[in-house]
Structures are given as C-alpha cells and as structure tokens.
PDB file of C-alpha atoms in Angstrom:
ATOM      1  CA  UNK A  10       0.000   0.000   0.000  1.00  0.00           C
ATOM      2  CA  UNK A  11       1.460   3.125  -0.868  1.00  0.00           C
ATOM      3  CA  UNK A  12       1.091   6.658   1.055  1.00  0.00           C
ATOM      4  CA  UNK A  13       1.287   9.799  -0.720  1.00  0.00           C
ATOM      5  CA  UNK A  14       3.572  12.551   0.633  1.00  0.00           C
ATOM      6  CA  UNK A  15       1.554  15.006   2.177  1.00  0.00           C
ATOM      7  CA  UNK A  16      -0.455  17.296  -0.257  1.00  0.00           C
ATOM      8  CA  UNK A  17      -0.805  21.107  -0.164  1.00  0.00           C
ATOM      9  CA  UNK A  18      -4.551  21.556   0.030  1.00  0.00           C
ATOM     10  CA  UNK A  19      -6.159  24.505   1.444  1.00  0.00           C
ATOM     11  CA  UNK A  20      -9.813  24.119   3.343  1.00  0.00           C
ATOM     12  CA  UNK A  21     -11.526  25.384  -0.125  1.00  0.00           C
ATOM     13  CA  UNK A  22     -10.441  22.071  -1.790  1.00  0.00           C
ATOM     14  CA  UNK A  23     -12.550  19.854   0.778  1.00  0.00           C
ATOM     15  CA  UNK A  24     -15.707  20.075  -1.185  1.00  0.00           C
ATOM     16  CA  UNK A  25     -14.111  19.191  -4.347  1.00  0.00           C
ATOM     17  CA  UNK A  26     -12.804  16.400  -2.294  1.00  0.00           C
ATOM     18  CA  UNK A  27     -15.756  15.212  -1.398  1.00  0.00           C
ATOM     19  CA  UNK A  28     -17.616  15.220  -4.818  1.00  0.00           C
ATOM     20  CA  UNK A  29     -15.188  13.057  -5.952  1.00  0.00           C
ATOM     21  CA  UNK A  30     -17.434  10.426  -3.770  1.00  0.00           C
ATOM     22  CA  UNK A  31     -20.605   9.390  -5.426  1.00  0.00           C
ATOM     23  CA  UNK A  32     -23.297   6.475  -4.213  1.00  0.00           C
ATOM     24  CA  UNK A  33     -26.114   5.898  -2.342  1.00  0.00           C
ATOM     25  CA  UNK A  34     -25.776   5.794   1.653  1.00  0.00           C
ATOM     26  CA  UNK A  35     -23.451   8.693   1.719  1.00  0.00           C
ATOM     27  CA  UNK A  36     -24.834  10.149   4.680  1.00  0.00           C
ATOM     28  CA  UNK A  37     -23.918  13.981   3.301  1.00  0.00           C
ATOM     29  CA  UNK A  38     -25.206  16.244   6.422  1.00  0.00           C
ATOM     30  CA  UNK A  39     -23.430  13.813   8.863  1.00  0.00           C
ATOM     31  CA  UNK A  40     -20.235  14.198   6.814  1.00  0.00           C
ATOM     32  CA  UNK A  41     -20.648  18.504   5.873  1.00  0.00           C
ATOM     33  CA  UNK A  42     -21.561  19.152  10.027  1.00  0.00           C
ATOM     34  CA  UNK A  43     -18.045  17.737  10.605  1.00  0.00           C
ATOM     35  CA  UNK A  44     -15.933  19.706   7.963  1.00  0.00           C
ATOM     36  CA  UNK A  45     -15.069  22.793   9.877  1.00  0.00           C
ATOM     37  CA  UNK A  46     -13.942  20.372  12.764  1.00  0.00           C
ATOM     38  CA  UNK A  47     -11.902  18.527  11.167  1.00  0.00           C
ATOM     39  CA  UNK A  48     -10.096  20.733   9.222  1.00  0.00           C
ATOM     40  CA  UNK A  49      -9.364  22.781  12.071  1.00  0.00           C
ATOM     41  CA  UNK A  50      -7.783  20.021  13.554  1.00  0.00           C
ATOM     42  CA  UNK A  51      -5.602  18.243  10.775  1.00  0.00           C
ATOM     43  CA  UNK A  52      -4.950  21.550   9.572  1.00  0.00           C
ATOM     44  CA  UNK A  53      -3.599  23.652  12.695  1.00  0.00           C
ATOM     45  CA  UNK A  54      -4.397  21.219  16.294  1.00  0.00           C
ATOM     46  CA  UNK A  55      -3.455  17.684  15.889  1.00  0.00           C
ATOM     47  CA  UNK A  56       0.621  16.326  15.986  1.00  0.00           C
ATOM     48  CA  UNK A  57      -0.407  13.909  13.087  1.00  0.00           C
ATOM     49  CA  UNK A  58       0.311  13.255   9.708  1.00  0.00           C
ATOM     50  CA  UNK A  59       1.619  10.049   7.602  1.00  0.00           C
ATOM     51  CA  UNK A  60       4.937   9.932   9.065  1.00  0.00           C
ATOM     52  CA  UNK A  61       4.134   9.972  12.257  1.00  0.00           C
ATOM     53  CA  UNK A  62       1.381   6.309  12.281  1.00  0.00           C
ATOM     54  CA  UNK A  63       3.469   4.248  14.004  1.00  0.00           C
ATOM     55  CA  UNK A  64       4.798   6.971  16.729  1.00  0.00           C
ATOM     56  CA  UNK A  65       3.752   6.324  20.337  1.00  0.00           C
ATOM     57  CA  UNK A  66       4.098  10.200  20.807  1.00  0.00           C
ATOM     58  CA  UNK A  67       2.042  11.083  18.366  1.00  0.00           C
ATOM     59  CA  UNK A  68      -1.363  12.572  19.248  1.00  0.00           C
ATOM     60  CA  UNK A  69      -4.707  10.194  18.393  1.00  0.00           C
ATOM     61  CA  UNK A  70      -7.728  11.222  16.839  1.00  0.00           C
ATOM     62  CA  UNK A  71     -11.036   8.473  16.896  1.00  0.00           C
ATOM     63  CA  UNK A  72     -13.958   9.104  14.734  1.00  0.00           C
ATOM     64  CA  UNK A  73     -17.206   8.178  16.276  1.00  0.00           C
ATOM     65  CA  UNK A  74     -19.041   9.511  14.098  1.00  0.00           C
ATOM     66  CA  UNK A  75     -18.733   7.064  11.923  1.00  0.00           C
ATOM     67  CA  UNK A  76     -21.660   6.713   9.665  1.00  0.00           C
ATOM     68  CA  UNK A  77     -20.497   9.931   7.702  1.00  0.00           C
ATOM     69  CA  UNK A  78     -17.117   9.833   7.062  1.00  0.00           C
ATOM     70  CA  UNK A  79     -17.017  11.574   3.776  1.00  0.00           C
ATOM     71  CA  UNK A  80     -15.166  14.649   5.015  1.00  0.00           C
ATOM     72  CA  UNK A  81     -12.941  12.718   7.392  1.00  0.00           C
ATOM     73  CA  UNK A  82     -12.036  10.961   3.953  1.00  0.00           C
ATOM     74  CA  UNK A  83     -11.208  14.472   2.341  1.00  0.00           C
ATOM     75  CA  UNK A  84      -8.916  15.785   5.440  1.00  0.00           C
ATOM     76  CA  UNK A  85      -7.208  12.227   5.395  1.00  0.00           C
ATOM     77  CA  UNK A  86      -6.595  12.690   1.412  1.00  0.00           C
ATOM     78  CA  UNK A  87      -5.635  16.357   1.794  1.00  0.00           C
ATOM     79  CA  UNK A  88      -3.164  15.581   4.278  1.00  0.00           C
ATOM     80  CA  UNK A  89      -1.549  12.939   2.530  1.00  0.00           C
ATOM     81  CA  UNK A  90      -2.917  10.026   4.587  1.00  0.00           C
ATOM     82  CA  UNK A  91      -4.410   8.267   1.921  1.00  0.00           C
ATOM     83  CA  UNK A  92      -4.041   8.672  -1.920  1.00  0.00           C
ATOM     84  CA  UNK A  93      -6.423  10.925  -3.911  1.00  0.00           C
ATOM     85  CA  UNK A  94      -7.164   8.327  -6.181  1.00  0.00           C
ATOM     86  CA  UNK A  95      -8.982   6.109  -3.463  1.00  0.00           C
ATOM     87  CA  UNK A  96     -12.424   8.518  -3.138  1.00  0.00           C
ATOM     88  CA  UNK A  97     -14.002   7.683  -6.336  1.00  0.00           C
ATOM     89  CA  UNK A  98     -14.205   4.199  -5.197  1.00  0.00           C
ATOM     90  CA  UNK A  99     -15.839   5.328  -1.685  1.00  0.00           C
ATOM     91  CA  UNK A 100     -18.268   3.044  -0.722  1.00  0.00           C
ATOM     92  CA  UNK A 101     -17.643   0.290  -3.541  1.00  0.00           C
ATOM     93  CA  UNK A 102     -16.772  -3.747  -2.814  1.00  0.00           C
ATOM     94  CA  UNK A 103     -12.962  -3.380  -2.981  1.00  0.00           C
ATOM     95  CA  UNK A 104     -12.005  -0.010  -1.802  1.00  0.00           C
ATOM     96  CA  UNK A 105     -10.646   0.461   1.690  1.00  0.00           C
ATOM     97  CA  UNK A 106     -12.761   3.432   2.127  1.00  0.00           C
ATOM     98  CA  UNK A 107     -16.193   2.220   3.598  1.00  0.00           C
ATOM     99  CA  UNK A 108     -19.174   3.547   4.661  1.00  0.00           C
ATOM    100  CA  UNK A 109     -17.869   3.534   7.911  1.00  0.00           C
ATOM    101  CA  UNK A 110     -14.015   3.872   8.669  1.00  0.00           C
ATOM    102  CA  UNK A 111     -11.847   0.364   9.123  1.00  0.00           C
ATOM    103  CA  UNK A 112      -9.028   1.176  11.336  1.00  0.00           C
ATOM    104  CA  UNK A 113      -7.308  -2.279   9.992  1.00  0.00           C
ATOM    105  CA  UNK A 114      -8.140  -0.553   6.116  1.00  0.00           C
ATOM    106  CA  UNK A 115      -7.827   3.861   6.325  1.00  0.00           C
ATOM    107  CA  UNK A 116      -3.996   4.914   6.706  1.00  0.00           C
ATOM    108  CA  UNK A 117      -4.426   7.524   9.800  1.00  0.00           C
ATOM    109  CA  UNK A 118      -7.780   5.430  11.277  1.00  0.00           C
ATOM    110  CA  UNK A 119      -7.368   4.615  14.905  1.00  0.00           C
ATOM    111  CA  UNK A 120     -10.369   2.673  15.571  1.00  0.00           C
ATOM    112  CA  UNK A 121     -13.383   1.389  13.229  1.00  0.00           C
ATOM    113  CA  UNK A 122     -16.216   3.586  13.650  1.00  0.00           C
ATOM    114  CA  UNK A 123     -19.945   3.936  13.071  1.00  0.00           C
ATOM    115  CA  UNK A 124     -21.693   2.374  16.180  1.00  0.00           C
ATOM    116  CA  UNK A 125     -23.176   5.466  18.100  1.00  0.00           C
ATOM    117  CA  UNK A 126     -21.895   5.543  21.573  1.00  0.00           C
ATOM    118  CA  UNK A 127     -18.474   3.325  21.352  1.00  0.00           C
ATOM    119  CA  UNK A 128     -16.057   6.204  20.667  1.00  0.00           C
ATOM    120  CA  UNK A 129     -15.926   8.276  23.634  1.00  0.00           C
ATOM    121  CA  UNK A 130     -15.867   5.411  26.142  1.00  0.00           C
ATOM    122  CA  UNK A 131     -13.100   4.304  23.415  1.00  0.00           C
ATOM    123  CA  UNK A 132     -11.182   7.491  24.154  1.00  0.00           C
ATOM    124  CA  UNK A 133     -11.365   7.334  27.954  1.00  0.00           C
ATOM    125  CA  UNK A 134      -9.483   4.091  27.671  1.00  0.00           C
ATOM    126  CA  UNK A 135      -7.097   5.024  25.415  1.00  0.00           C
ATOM    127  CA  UNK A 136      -6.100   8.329  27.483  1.00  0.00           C
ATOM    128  CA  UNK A 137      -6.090   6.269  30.377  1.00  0.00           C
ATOM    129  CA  UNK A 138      -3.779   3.461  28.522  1.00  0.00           C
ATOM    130  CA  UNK A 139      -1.195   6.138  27.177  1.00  0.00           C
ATOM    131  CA  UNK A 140      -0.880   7.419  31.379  1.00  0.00           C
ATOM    132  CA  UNK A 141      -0.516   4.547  32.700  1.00  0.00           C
ATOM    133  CA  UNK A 142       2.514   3.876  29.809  1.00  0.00           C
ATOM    134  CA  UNK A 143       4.030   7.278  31.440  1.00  0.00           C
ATOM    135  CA  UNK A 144       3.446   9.034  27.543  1.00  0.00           C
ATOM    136  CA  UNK A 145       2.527  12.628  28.993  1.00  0.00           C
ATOM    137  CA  UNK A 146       2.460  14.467  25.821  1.00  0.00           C
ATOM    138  CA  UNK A 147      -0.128  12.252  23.283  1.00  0.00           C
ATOM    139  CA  UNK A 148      -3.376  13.571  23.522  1.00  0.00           C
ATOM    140  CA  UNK A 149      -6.233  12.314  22.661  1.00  0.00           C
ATOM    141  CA  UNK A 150      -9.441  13.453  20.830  1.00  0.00           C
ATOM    142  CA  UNK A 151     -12.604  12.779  20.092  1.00  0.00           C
ATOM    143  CA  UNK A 152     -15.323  13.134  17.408  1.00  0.00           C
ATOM    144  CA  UNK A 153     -18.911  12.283  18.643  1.00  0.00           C
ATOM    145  CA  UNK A 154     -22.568  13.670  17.531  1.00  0.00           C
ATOM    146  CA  UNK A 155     -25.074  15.300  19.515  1.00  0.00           C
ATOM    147  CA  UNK A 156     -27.186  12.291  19.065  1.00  0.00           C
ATOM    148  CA  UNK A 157     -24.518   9.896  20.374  1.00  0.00           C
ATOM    149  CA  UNK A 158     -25.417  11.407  23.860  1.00  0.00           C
ATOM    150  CA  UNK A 159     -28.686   9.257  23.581  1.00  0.00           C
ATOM    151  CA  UNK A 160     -26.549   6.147  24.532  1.00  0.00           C
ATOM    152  CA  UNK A 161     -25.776   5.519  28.181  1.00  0.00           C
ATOM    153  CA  UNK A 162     -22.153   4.603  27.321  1.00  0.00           C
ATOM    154  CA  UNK A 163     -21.012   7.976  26.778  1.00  0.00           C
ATOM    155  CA  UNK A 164     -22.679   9.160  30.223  1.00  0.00           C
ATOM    156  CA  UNK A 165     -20.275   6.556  31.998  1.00  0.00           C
ATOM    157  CA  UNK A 166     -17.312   7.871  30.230  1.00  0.00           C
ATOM    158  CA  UNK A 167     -18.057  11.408  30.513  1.00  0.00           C
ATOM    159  CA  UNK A 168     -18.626  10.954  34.453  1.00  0.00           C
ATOM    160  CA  UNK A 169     -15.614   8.592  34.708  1.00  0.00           C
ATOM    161  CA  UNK A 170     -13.137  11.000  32.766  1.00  0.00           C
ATOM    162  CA  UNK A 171     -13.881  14.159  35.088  1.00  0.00           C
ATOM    163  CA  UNK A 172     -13.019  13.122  38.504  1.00  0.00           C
ATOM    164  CA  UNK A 173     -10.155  10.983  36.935  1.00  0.00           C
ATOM    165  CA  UNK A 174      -8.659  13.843  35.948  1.00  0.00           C
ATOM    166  CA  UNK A 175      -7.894  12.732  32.242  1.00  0.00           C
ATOM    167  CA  UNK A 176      -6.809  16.357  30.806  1.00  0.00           C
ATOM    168  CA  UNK A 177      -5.229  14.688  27.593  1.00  0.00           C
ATOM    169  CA  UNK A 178      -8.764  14.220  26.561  1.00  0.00           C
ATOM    170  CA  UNK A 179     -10.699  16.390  24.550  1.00  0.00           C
ATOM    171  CA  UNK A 180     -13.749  15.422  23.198  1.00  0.00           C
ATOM    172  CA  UNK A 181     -15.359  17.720  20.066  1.00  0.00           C
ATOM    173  CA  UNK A 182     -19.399  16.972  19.664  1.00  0.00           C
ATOM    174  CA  UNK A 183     -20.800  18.013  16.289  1.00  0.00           C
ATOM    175  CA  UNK A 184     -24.744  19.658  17.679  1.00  0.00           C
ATOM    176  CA  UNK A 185     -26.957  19.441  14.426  1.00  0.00           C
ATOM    177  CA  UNK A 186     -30.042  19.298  16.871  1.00  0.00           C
ATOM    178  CA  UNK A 187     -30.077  15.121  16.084  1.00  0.00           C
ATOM    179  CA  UNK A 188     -30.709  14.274  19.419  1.00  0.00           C
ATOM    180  CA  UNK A 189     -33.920  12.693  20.890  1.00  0.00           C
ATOM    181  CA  UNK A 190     -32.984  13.761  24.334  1.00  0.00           C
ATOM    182  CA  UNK A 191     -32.785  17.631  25.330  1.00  0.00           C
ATOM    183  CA  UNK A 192     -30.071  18.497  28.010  1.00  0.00           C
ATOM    184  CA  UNK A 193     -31.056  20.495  30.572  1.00  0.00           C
ATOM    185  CA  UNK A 194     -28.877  23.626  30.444  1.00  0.00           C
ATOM    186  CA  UNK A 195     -27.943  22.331  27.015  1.00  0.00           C
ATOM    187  CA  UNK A 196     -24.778  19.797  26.125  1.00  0.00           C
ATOM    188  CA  UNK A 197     -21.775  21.570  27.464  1.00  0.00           C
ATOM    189  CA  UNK A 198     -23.764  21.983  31.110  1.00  0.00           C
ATOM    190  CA  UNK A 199     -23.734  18.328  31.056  1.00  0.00           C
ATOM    191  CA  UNK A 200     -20.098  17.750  30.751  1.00  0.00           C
ATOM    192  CA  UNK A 201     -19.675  20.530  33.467  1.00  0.00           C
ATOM    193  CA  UNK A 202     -21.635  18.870  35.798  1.00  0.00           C
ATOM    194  CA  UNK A 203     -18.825  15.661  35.655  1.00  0.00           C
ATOM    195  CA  UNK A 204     -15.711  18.343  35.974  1.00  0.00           C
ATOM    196  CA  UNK A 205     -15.298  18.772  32.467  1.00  0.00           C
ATOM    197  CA  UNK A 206     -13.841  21.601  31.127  1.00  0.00           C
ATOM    198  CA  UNK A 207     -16.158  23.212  28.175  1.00  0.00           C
ATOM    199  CA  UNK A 208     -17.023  25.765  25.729  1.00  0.00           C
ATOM    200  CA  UNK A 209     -19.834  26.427  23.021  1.00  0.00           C
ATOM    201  CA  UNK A 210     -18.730  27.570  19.627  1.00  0.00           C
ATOM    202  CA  UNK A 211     -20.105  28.289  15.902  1.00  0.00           C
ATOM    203  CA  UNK A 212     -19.156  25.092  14.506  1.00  0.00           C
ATOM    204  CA  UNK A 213     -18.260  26.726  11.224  1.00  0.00           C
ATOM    205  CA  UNK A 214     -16.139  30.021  12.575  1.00  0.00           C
ATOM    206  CA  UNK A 215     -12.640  28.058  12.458  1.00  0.00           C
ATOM    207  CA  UNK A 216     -11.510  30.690  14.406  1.00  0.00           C
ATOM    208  CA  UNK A 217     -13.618  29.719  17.048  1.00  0.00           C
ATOM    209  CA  UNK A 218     -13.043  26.460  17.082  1.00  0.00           C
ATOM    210  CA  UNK A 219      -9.153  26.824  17.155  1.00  0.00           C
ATOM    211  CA  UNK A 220      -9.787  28.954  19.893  1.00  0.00           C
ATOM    212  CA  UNK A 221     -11.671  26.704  21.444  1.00  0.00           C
ATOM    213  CA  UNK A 222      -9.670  23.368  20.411  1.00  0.00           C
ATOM    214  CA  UNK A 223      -6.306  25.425  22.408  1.00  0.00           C
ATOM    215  CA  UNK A 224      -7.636  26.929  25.439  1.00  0.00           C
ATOM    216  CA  UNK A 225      -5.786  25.105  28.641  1.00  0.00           C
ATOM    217  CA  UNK A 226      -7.601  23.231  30.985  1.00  0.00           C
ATOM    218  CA  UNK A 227      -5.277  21.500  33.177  1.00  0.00           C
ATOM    219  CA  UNK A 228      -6.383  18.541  35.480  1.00  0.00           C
ATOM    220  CA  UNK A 229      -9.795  18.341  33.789  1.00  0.00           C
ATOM    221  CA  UNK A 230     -10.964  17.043  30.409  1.00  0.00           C
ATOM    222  CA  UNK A 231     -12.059  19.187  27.554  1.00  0.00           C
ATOM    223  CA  UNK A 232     -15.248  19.128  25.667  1.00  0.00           C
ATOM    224  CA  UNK A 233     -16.133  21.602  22.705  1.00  0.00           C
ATOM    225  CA  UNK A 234     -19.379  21.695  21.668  1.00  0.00           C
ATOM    226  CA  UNK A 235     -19.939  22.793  17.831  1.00  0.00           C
ATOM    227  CA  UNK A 236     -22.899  23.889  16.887  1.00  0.00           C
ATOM    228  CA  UNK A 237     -23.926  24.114  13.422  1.00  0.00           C
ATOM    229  CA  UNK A 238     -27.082  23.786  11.010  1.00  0.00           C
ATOM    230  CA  UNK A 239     -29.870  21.651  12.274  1.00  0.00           C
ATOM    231  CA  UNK A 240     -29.482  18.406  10.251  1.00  0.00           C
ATOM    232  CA  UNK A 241     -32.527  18.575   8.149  1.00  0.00           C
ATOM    233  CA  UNK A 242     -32.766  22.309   7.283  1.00  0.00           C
TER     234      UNK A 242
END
C-alpha cells in the first residue's frame, strides 16, 4: 500500500474532495456538520500526519461519528494520509474506504467507527492506557454527535473521565439538533456537571473552534461543543 507525501490543500479544496465520492448511503449532512472540525484540527491542532502512524508520541484522533465519514475521507486525502485516487471508489466492494471507517483498512484510522456511543468510552481508555505507559504528551481526541449522547455509554465515560482527571482528553461533539434527548442547560452543562472543562462555539467560525480546540484546561478534560445547522434544514 502506498502513502502519498503530504499534499498542499487549502480548506476550499474539501468540497471538491468530497464530490469526488458518489453512491447511495453517503450520509452527506453527517459528513458537511463535521468539515469545519476537522479541518481545524488536521490543519492547525493535531501532531499527526503520515509519518508519524506508528509513533507512540504522536497525538490520536477516533472518529465516532462514523456513519459519515465523507469529510474525514477528504482531510485524510488532503493531508496525505491516503491517496487521492482512493475517493471515487468510496463506498464500492474493494475499496478500503467504507461507509464507515476500518481502522485495519484507512492509513491515519485509529479505531473502526460507526456504532453510536463506542467512541468516547473508546477514548477514555485510550487516554487512560497512554498514562498509565508514562506518555505525557499524546493527547487524545474525540469526534462524537449530539445524538450519540442518547446512549448511556457515553454518560459513563463522561462521568468517569472528570473526577479521573484525564486532561489529555478532549472530546469535540458536532450539535446538528439530532438528538432525541434535550439536556437540561444544554450539552456543554452536562459535561460541566462531571468536571469537564467546556465551551460552546459556531461550529463553522474556524476561528472559534481553534480557539476553542487550544484553550488550557489542566487537570480536567475538555469538551467543545460545535454547533452548526440543524441536520434537516
């Protein structure tokens, strides 16, 4: 399998990107609510890139929002991850680029993705993994939607991670207004309540979100909670 060197995209070529991936199932508003996000991150946040798979210092970044992972697709391509020339074959028999990430398949994928509710709990274990191997500097993120909260899962990790002090672990939730279940005092009050550390931002001012993504927060967790369109405007 080959890896490309790392390309010199800019944000503006994401939606070309992207076209270049055609079928059915494409889940397109969970994949455009995540775009800002992600570029943000790959592009200015996250001690990543092609060179770096196999380094323990390295930071990790899981997807758990799985079922749309057109954009995450894009960044990976952008940034040299995987070739170009794999996204017209999104979604078909033989390409490693699935409706739903294979860690074992995607260059830069740390963890198959697309069951709601696994990926934060997932985190949580892997910050707590990388302390407990003395690695101090990874840190770890997390991409989750506001509909993931439905699951119970990700109320055990968020009110494990707080009093365990995990402040390599920052968790980004993409609010599209998908949930079933409104929070009282909305989704970053919820976090709060565990002794997370959180903010609210426009998910599509990347301004914001870098702002956001670098604010310190030491011994506590971080949570940054992106809003953006409702999904089915």
């Amino acid at each position: 399998m080959t890896i490309t060197a790392e390309q010199n995209y800019q944000y503006a070529d994401l939606s070309r990107l992207m076209g270049l991936m055609t079928g059915d199932e494409k889940h397109g508003p969970a994949a455009t609510s995540t775009m800002d996000a992600l570029w943000v991150l790959y592009d200015r946040v996250l001690r990543v890139g092609p060179e770096r798979m196999g380094d323990p210092e390295r930071d990790r970044f899981l997807l758990s929002k799985g079922h749309g992972p057109m954009a995450y697709y894009a960044v990976l391509a952008a940034k040299g991850f995987v070739p170009v020339e794999w996204l017209p074959g999104f979604g078909s028999y033989d390409s490693p680029l699935g409706h739903h990430p294979d860690r074992v398949l995607v260059p830069g994928a740390e963890i198959g993705s697309g069951s709601l509710g696994h990926g934060l709990p997932i985190a949580v274990g892997t910050a707590l993994g990388l302390r407990a191997q003395g690695l101090d500097e990874p840190r770890v993120w997390v991409l989750i939607g506001d509909a993931e909260l439905d699951e119970g899962s990700n109320h055990e990790a968020i009110a494990y991670a707080g009093p365990a002090g995990l402040d390599r672990l920052h968790t980004v939730v993409i609010d599209n207004s998908s949930a079933s279940h409104a929070r009282p005092g909305g989704i970053a009050a919820r976090f709060e309540a565990a002794g997370w550390s959180a903010a609210t931002v426009d998910g599509r001012d990347q301004e914001a979100l870098y702002a956001a993504f670098t604010a310190p927060h030491p011994g506590r967790p971080r949570v940054v909670v992106a809003q953006v369109e409702p999904k089915f405007t």
